Amino acid sequence: MYRYIIKGGTKLQGEIDVSGSKNASLPILAATIISGKTTKLYNVPDIQDVKTTIKILEGLGCKIKKDKNKLIINSKYMKNTMIPEDLMRKLRSSVIIAGAIIARFKQVKFSYPGGCDIGARPIDLHLKNFKKMGIKIDENTSYIECKCDKIESQTIALDFPSVGATENLILASILGKHEMIINNAAMEPEIVDLASFLNRMGAKIYGAGTNTIRVKGVETLKDVSYKIMPDRIEAGTFLIATAMTGGTIKLNKVIPEHISPLLHKLSECGCKIIEDKNTIYLSTNGRLNGAEIKTMPYPGFPTDLQPLFSTMLTICKGTSIVTENIFENRYKFMQEIKRMGGKATIEGKTLIIKGVKKLHGANVESTDLRGGASLVLAGISAKGITKVSKVDYILRGYENFDVKLNQLGANIVKEEGD
Ligand code: UD1
């Protein structure tokens, strides 16, 4: 385990490039299984979750070459259809590898996935709708075994627009002679990126980015090269970090439309924002105002930015109200922020924050990926020294997090420790 030692009180200033998206890379990596061909992926972030996914794919028999942010994946000789339990537990998105294996081999064996502890995170929507597609599921052992002769045409209505379930159902229905309609589908940009990638391979997916997605089965797929979209959550993290320190930033290689709810809220708080194609400029003038946010599926305010934005609100003027509608256990980080002088109370789904002028340094512990990143942002803006332990959570999803923040003027040292 690593920890960060942060000397707080610096204003972030400068320019950085946004990395490739974690949440787009993971399903696209899974999708490379389906073709049985060679795929070249560019702009893949060098993060722990990608490394774990590569390990799973290699364990299944894929041959993978990695050169910084470029991956070449050959899935031709893959034969294994069982995902090992230890790797499954490391990563929530490992569940969508199951959909990709079913698409190609019509069978898969896997266990319940792990991932960040931000709520119960069941996979009932995945399994229930696999059954509707004609897949037989045996859950009688510690493993889940899925089998089918063919995927059957079906119209599915998701009870909730789950990102993972939408991706899994798309992946499972790529090959065959059926037609699948997914209603109340998730509309996140990462779903559009997955569909664009698969369509370039020869799949027939229509309507990604809307709430109705149609997948027409095809017989084969082909070799492709593809560049992963920018990470909208990383982009949001750097904007919030800069806003918290009263700094200025030029963020390159970003798609502003993907984070428009955040940009609106940051403007409401008093930040000056200029968008220009793939660049966002943010500057601040004086202490920011508090705000009210409610997390929602896309195009609403993203739950992944909630911990970071809530942390910023702890030093904004007045009272702020946050409502977390997606995950029931996503305020754990606030216990740690309170050790740094933050003032907030939790009432069910709602967080009521009373803004203080400044946080102070403390020894704090990352609770999960985005919660951990929030503590780093708090440490940069706080007075004094903050030690953030269990940084490994953060390394799951941010590429060179400390290096990029230091490039903007932060003072973070990464060291081994608990
Ligand atoms: C993905 C993202 C994660 C993001 C989340 C919501 C990846 C790798 N992760 O996670 O960063 O926070 O979308 O935008 O892309 N649910 C069920 N049953 C299911 C599936 C989901 O009840 O079978 C519930 C979940 O518990 C949660 C809600 O639906 O309350 C949303 O989950 P979902 O959209 O599936 O999130 P993930 O795909 O896990």
Coordinates of C-alpha atoms and ligand atoms in Angstrom, one line a residue:
M1 CA 0.0 0.0 0.0
Y2 CA 1.2 3.5 -0.8
R3 CA 0.4 6.8 1.0
Y4 CA 0.6 10.4 -0.1
I5 CA 2.1 13.2 2.1
I6 CA 0.6 16.5 1.0
K7 CA 1.9 19.9 1.9
G8 CA -1.3 22.0 1.5
G9 CA -2.0 25.6 0.7
T10 CA -0.8 25.8 -2.9
K11 CA -2.9 27.3 -5.7
L12 CA -3.1 24.9 -8.7
Q13 CA -2.1 26.6 -11.9
G14 CA -1.2 25.4 -15.4
E15 CA -2.2 23.0 -18.1
I16 CA -2.7 19.3 -18.3
D17 CA -4.0 16.6 -20.7
V18 CA -6.9 14.4 -19.7
S19 CA -6.1 10.6 -19.9
G20 CA -8.2 8.0 -21.6
S21 CA -11.3 6.9 -19.8
K22 CA -11.2 4.1 -17.3
N23 CA -14.9 3.3 -17.6
A24 CA -14.7 3.2 -21.4
S25 CA -11.5 1.1 -21.4
L26 CA -12.8 -1.7 -19.2
P27 CA -15.8 -2.7 -21.3
I28 CA -13.9 -2.2 -24.6
L29 CA -11.1 -4.5 -23.3
A30 CA -13.8 -7.1 -22.5
A31 CA -15.3 -6.6 -26.0
T32 CA -12.0 -7.5 -27.7
I33 CA -12.7 -11.1 -26.6
I34 CA -15.7 -11.4 -28.9
S35 CA -13.9 -11.0 -32.3
G36 CA -11.3 -13.7 -31.9
K37 CA -9.1 -11.2 -33.9
T38 CA -6.4 -8.6 -33.2
T39 CA -7.4 -5.2 -31.7
K40 CA -5.2 -2.2 -31.3
L41 CA -6.3 0.2 -28.6
Y42 CA -4.9 3.7 -28.1
N43 CA -5.2 6.1 -25.2
V44 CA -5.7 3.3 -22.6
P45 CA -5.0 4.8 -19.2
D46 CA -2.1 3.1 -17.3
I47 CA -4.0 2.4 -14.1
Q48 CA -4.5 -0.6 -11.8
D49 CA -8.0 -1.5 -13.0
V50 CA -6.7 -1.8 -16.6
K51 CA -3.7 -4.0 -15.4
T52 CA -6.2 -6.3 -13.5
T53 CA -8.4 -6.5 -16.7
I54 CA -5.3 -7.4 -18.7
K55 CA -4.5 -10.2 -16.2
I56 CA -8.0 -11.6 -16.6
L57 CA -7.8 -11.5 -20.4
E58 CA -4.3 -13.2 -20.3
G59 CA -5.7 -15.8 -17.9
L60 CA -8.4 -16.5 -20.4
G61 CA -5.8 -17.1 -23.2
C62 CA -5.5 -13.7 -24.9
K63 CA -2.1 -12.5 -26.0
I64 CA -1.5 -8.8 -25.0
K65 CA 1.3 -6.4 -25.8
K66 CA 1.4 -3.1 -23.9
D67 CA 3.4 -0.1 -24.8
K68 CA 2.5 2.9 -22.5
N69 CA -1.0 3.8 -23.5
K70 CA -1.2 1.4 -26.5
L71 CA -2.4 -2.2 -26.2
I72 CA -2.5 -4.9 -28.9
I73 CA -4.8 -7.7 -27.9
N74 CA -5.0 -11.0 -29.8
S75 CA -8.0 -13.1 -28.6
K76 CA -7.7 -15.7 -31.4
Y77 CA -6.4 -18.5 -29.2
M78 CA -8.5 -17.9 -26.2
K79 CA -10.2 -21.1 -25.0
N80 CA -10.8 -20.7 -21.3
T81 CA -14.3 -19.6 -20.3
M82 CA -13.9 -19.3 -16.5
I83 CA -12.9 -16.1 -14.8
P84 CA -10.8 -16.8 -11.6
E85 CA -12.5 -15.7 -8.4
D86 CA -9.5 -13.8 -7.0
L87 CA -9.4 -11.5 -10.0
M88 CA -13.2 -11.2 -10.2
R89 CA -13.1 -9.9 -6.6
K90 CA -10.6 -7.1 -7.5
L91 CA -12.8 -5.5 -10.0
R92 CA -16.6 -4.7 -10.3
S93 CA -16.4 -4.4 -14.1
S94 CA -15.1 -8.0 -14.4
V95 CA -18.8 -9.0 -14.6
I96 CA -19.1 -7.6 -18.1
I97 CA -16.3 -9.9 -19.2
A98 CA -18.9 -12.6 -18.7
G99 CA -21.2 -11.1 -21.4
A100 CA -18.3 -11.0 -23.8
I101 CA -17.4 -14.6 -23.2
I102 CA -21.0 -15.7 -23.6
A103 CA -21.2 -13.9 -26.9
R104 CA -18.3 -15.9 -28.3
F105 CA -18.4 -19.3 -26.5
K106 CA -22.1 -19.5 -25.4
Q107 CA -20.9 -20.4 -21.9
V108 CA -19.1 -18.7 -19.0
K109 CA -18.3 -19.4 -15.3
F110 CA -17.6 -16.6 -12.9
S111 CA -18.1 -15.5 -9.3
Y112 CA -19.7 -12.4 -7.8
P113 CA -17.6 -9.3 -8.6
G114 CA -15.8 -7.0 -6.1
G115 CA -14.9 -3.3 -6.6
C116 CA -15.3 -0.2 -4.4
D117 CA -17.5 -0.5 -1.3
I118 CA -19.9 2.3 -2.1
G119 CA -23.2 0.3 -1.9
A120 CA -24.6 -3.2 -2.2
R121 CA -24.0 -3.3 -6.0
P122 CA -25.9 -6.4 -6.9
I123 CA -25.9 -7.9 -10.4
D124 CA -29.5 -9.0 -10.5
L125 CA -30.3 -6.8 -13.5
H126 CA -27.5 -8.5 -15.5
L127 CA -28.6 -12.0 -14.6
K128 CA -32.4 -11.5 -14.9
N129 CA -32.0 -10.1 -18.4
F130 CA -29.4 -12.8 -19.5
K131 CA -32.2 -15.3 -18.7
K132 CA -34.6 -13.3 -20.9
M133 CA -32.1 -13.7 -23.7
G134 CA -32.3 -17.5 -23.5
I135 CA -29.2 -17.9 -21.3
K136 CA -29.6 -20.6 -18.6
I137 CA -28.0 -19.7 -15.2
D138 CA -26.9 -22.0 -12.4
E139 CA -26.2 -20.1 -9.2
N140 CA -26.0 -23.2 -6.9
T141 CA -22.3 -23.2 -6.2
S142 CA -20.0 -20.3 -5.3
Y143 CA -19.7 -19.7 -9.0
I144 CA -22.4 -18.5 -11.5
E145 CA -22.5 -20.7 -14.6
C146 CA -24.2 -19.4 -17.8
K147 CA -24.9 -21.5 -20.9
C148 CA -27.1 -21.2 -24.0
D149 CA -27.4 -22.7 -27.5
K150 CA -28.1 -19.3 -29.0
I151 CA -29.2 -15.8 -28.0
E152 CA -32.9 -15.3 -28.5
S153 CA -34.5 -12.1 -29.9
Q154 CA -36.0 -10.2 -27.1
T155 CA -37.2 -6.8 -26.0
I156 CA -35.7 -6.0 -22.6
A157 CA -36.8 -3.2 -20.2
L158 CA -34.2 -2.5 -17.5
D159 CA -35.7 -1.6 -14.1
F160 CA -32.9 1.0 -13.7
P161 CA -30.6 2.3 -16.4
S162 CA -27.6 0.4 -15.1
V163 CA -24.3 1.2 -16.9
G164 CA -22.9 -2.3 -16.3
A165 CA -26.1 -4.1 -17.2
T166 CA -26.5 -2.1 -20.4
E167 CA -22.9 -2.9 -21.4
N168 CA -23.2 -6.6 -20.5
L169 CA -26.4 -7.0 -22.5
I170 CA -24.9 -5.3 -25.5
L171 CA -21.8 -7.5 -25.3
A172 CA -23.7 -10.7 -24.9
S173 CA -25.9 -9.9 -28.0
I174 CA -23.2 -9.1 -30.6
L175 CA -23.0 -12.4 -32.4
G176 CA -26.0 -14.4 -33.8
K177 CA -29.1 -14.1 -35.9
H178 CA -31.3 -12.4 -33.3
E179 CA -32.4 -8.8 -32.7
M180 CA -32.2 -7.4 -29.1
I181 CA -33.9 -4.2 -28.0
I182 CA -32.9 -2.7 -24.6
N183 CA -35.3 -0.2 -23.3
N184 CA -34.4 2.2 -20.4
A185 CA -30.8 1.7 -21.3
A186 CA -28.0 3.7 -19.7
M187 CA -27.0 6.7 -21.9
E188 CA -23.5 7.4 -20.5
P189 CA -20.8 8.5 -23.0
E190 CA -18.9 5.3 -22.1
I191 CA -21.8 3.2 -23.6
V192 CA -21.5 5.3 -26.8
D193 CA -17.7 4.6 -26.9
L194 CA -18.3 0.9 -26.5
A195 CA -20.9 0.8 -29.2
S196 CA -18.7 2.9 -31.6
F197 CA -15.8 0.5 -31.0
L198 CA -18.0 -2.6 -31.6
N199 CA -19.6 -1.1 -34.7
R200 CA -16.2 -0.4 -36.1
M201 CA -15.4 -4.1 -35.6
G202 CA -18.5 -4.9 -37.7
A203 CA -21.3 -5.1 -35.0
K204 CA -24.7 -3.6 -35.6
I205 CA -25.7 -1.5 -32.6
Y206 CA -28.1 1.4 -33.1
G207 CA -29.3 4.1 -30.6
A208 CA -26.3 4.1 -28.1
G209 CA -26.5 7.3 -26.2
T210 CA -30.4 7.2 -26.2
N211 CA -32.5 5.1 -23.8
T212 CA -33.4 2.6 -26.5
I213 CA -30.6 0.5 -27.9
R214 CA -31.1 -2.1 -30.7
V215 CA -28.5 -4.8 -31.4
K216 CA -28.8 -6.9 -34.5
G217 CA -26.6 -10.0 -34.3
V218 CA -23.8 -10.4 -36.8
E219 CA -21.8 -13.5 -37.9
T220 CA -18.2 -12.3 -37.6
L221 CA -16.2 -9.3 -36.5
K222 CA -12.9 -8.0 -37.8
D223 CA -9.5 -6.5 -36.7
V224 CA -9.7 -2.9 -35.7
S225 CA -7.7 0.0 -34.2
Y226 CA -9.6 2.4 -31.8
K227 CA -8.8 5.4 -29.6
I228 CA -10.5 5.4 -26.2
M229 CA -12.5 8.6 -25.3
P230 CA -11.2 11.0 -22.6
D231 CA -11.9 10.3 -19.0
R232 CA -14.7 12.7 -18.0
I233 CA -14.4 11.9 -14.2
E234 CA -10.6 12.6 -14.3
A235 CA -11.4 15.9 -16.1
G236 CA -14.0 16.8 -13.5
T237 CA -11.5 15.9 -10.7
F238 CA -8.9 18.4 -12.0
L239 CA -11.4 21.2 -12.5
I240 CA -12.7 20.7 -8.9
A241 CA -9.2 20.5 -7.5
T242 CA -8.3 23.8 -9.2
A243 CA -11.5 25.5 -8.1
M244 CA -10.9 24.5 -4.5
T245 CA -7.5 26.2 -4.5
G246 CA -8.6 29.4 -6.2
G247 CA -6.4 28.6 -9.2
T248 CA -6.6 28.5 -12.9
I249 CA -6.3 25.6 -15.3
K250 CA -6.3 24.8 -19.0
L251 CA -7.6 21.3 -19.4
N252 CA -6.7 19.7 -22.8
K253 CA -8.1 16.6 -24.6
V254 CA -11.5 16.8 -22.9
I255 CA -15.0 16.6 -24.3
P256 CA -16.8 19.5 -22.4
E257 CA -20.3 18.2 -23.3
H258 CA -19.6 15.1 -21.2
I259 CA -19.3 17.1 -18.0
S260 CA -21.8 19.9 -18.7
P261 CA -23.7 19.3 -15.4
L262 CA -20.5 19.8 -13.5
L263 CA -19.5 22.9 -15.6
H264 CA -23.0 24.4 -14.8
K265 CA -22.6 23.8 -11.1
L266 CA -19.0 25.2 -11.0
S267 CA -20.3 28.3 -12.7
E268 CA -23.1 28.6 -10.2
C269 CA -20.5 28.4 -7.5
G270 CA -18.7 31.4 -9.0
C271 CA -16.0 29.8 -11.3
K272 CA -15.3 31.4 -14.7
I273 CA -15.4 28.7 -17.4
I274 CA -14.6 28.9 -21.0
E275 CA -15.1 26.0 -23.3
D276 CA -13.3 25.7 -26.6
K277 CA -13.7 22.4 -28.6
N278 CA -11.5 20.0 -26.6
T279 CA -10.3 22.5 -24.1
I280 CA -11.8 23.9 -20.9
Y281 CA -10.3 27.0 -19.1
L282 CA -11.3 27.5 -15.5
S283 CA -10.5 30.4 -13.2
T284 CA -11.8 31.6 -9.9
N285 CA -12.1 35.0 -8.2
G286 CA -12.6 34.8 -4.4
R287 CA -14.3 32.3 -2.2
L288 CA -16.9 30.1 -4.0
N289 CA -20.6 29.9 -3.2
G290 CA -22.3 26.7 -1.9
A291 CA -24.7 24.8 -4.1
E292 CA -27.3 22.0 -4.3
I293 CA -26.6 18.9 -6.3
K294 CA -28.5 15.6 -6.9
T295 CA -26.7 12.7 -8.6
M296 CA -28.6 11.1 -11.5
P297 CA -27.8 8.7 -14.4
Y298 CA -26.3 10.5 -17.4
P299 CA -27.0 13.3 -18.5
G300 CA -27.5 14.2 -14.8
F301 CA -24.8 15.0 -12.3
P302 CA -22.5 12.0 -12.1
T303 CA -22.3 10.0 -8.9
D304 CA -18.5 9.6 -9.4
L305 CA -18.0 13.3 -9.1
Q306 CA -20.2 13.6 -6.0
P307 CA -17.5 12.9 -3.4
L308 CA -15.1 15.4 -5.0
F309 CA -17.7 18.1 -5.5
S310 CA -19.0 17.6 -1.9
T311 CA -15.5 18.0 -0.6
M312 CA -15.2 21.3 -2.5
L313 CA -18.5 22.4 -1.0
T314 CA -17.1 22.0 2.6
I315 CA -15.0 25.2 2.0
C316 CA -17.7 27.1 0.0
K317 CA -19.9 29.9 1.5
G318 CA -23.1 29.0 3.3
T319 CA -25.0 25.7 3.4
S320 CA -24.9 23.2 0.6
I321 CA -27.2 20.2 0.1
V322 CA -26.1 17.0 -1.7
T323 CA -28.5 14.1 -2.6
E324 CA -26.9 10.8 -3.7
N325 CA -29.4 8.9 -5.7
I326 CA -27.2 6.1 -7.3
F327 CA -25.2 4.5 -4.5
E328 CA -26.5 4.2 -0.9
N329 CA -23.0 4.2 0.8
R330 CA -21.2 7.0 -0.9
Y331 CA -20.6 9.4 2.0
K332 CA -17.9 7.4 3.8
F333 CA -15.2 9.8 2.8
M334 CA -17.0 12.6 4.7
Q335 CA -15.9 11.0 8.0
E336 CA -12.3 11.6 7.0
I337 CA -13.0 15.2 5.7
K338 CA -14.5 15.9 9.1
R339 CA -11.1 15.1 10.7
M340 CA -9.8 17.9 8.5
G341 CA -12.4 20.4 9.9
G342 CA -15.2 19.8 7.4
K343 CA -18.7 20.2 8.8
A344 CA -21.5 18.0 7.5
T345 CA -24.3 15.8 8.6
I346 CA -25.9 12.8 6.8
E347 CA -29.6 12.3 6.7
G348 CA -30.3 9.2 4.6
K349 CA -29.5 10.1 1.0
T350 CA -28.8 13.7 1.9
L351 CA -25.6 15.4 3.0
I352 CA -26.0 18.8 4.6
I353 CA -22.7 20.8 4.5
K354 CA -22.0 23.9 6.4
G355 CA -19.1 25.6 4.6
V356 CA -15.9 26.5 6.6
K357 CA -13.2 28.9 5.4
K358 CA -10.4 26.4 5.3
L359 CA -9.7 22.7 6.1
H360 CA -6.6 21.8 8.1
G361 CA -4.2 18.9 7.5
A362 CA -4.8 15.5 9.2
N363 CA -4.0 11.8 8.9
V364 CA -6.8 10.3 6.8
E365 CA -7.6 7.0 5.0
S366 CA -9.0 6.5 1.5
T367 CA -12.3 4.7 1.7
D368 CA -12.7 4.0 -2.1
L369 CA -11.4 5.4 -5.4
R370 CA -13.3 8.7 -5.7
G371 CA -13.5 9.1 -1.9
G372 CA -9.7 8.7 -1.8
A373 CA -9.2 11.3 -4.5
S374 CA -11.4 13.7 -2.6
L375 CA -9.1 13.5 0.4
V376 CA -6.1 14.4 -1.8
L377 CA -8.0 17.5 -3.1
A378 CA -8.9 18.4 0.5
G379 CA -5.2 18.0 1.4
I380 CA -4.0 20.3 -1.4
S381 CA -6.3 23.1 -0.4
A382 CA -5.9 22.6 3.4
K383 CA -3.5 24.4 5.8
G384 CA -0.7 22.1 6.9
I385 CA 0.3 18.5 6.2
T386 CA -2.2 15.8 5.2
K387 CA -1.3 12.1 5.1
V388 CA -3.6 10.1 2.9
S389 CA -3.2 6.3 3.4
K390 CA -4.5 3.4 1.3
V391 CA -3.7 5.3 -1.9
D392 CA -4.0 2.1 -3.8
Y393 CA -7.7 2.7 -4.1
I394 CA -6.8 5.9 -6.0
L395 CA -4.3 4.2 -8.3
R396 CA -7.0 1.9 -9.5
G397 CA -8.5 4.7 -11.5
Y398 CA -6.2 7.7 -11.9
E399 CA -3.2 7.7 -14.2
N400 CA -0.2 9.5 -12.5
F401 CA -2.5 11.3 -10.1
D402 CA 0.2 12.8 -7.9
V403 CA 2.5 13.6 -10.9
K404 CA -0.2 15.5 -12.7
L405 CA -1.3 17.4 -9.6
N406 CA 2.4 18.3 -8.9
Q407 CA 2.7 19.5 -12.5
L408 CA -0.1 22.0 -11.5
G409 CA 1.9 23.2 -8.4
A410 CA 0.7 20.7 -5.7
N411 CA 3.2 19.4 -3.3
I412 CA 2.6 15.6 -3.0
V413 CA 5.1 12.9 -2.2
K414 CA 4.1 9.3 -2.7
E415 CA 5.8 6.8 -0.4
E416 CA 5.4 3.2 0.6
G417 CA 3.5 2.7 3.8
D418 CA 0.0 1.6 4.9
Ligands
UD1_1 C1 -20.6 2.2 -13.5 C2 -19.2 2.9 -13.3 C3 -19.2 3.6 -12.0 C4 -20.3 4.6 -11.9 C5 -21.7 3.9 -12.1 C6 -22.8 4.8 -12.2 C7 -17.7 1.4 -14.5 C8 -16.6 0.4 -14.5 N1 -18.2 1.9 -13.4 O1 -20.7 1.3 -12.4 O2 -17.9 4.3 -11.9 O3 -20.3 5.1 -10.6 O4 -21.6 3.2 -13.4 O5 -22.6 5.8 -13.1 O6 -18.2 1.8 -15.6 N2 -27.8 -2.0 -9.7 C9 -28.6 -3.0 -9.3 N3 -28.6 -4.2 -9.9 C10 -27.8 -4.5 -11.0 C11 -26.9 -3.4 -11.4 C12 -26.9 -2.2 -10.8 O7 -29.4 -2.8 -8.4 O8 -27.8 -5.6 -11.5 C13 -27.8 -0.7 -9.1 C14 -26.5 -0.4 -8.3 O9 -26.4 -1.1 -7.1 C15 -26.5 1.1 -8.3 C16 -27.2 1.5 -9.6 O10 -27.9 0.3 -10.0 O11 -27.2 1.5 -7.2 C17 -26.2 1.9 -10.6 O12 -25.3 0.9 -10.9 P1 -24.6 0.7 -12.4 O13 -25.1 1.8 -13.3 O14 -24.8 -0.7 -12.8 O15 -23.1 1.0 -12.0 P2 -21.8 0.1 -12.5 O16 -22.0 -0.3 -13.8 O17 -21.5 -0.8 -11.4

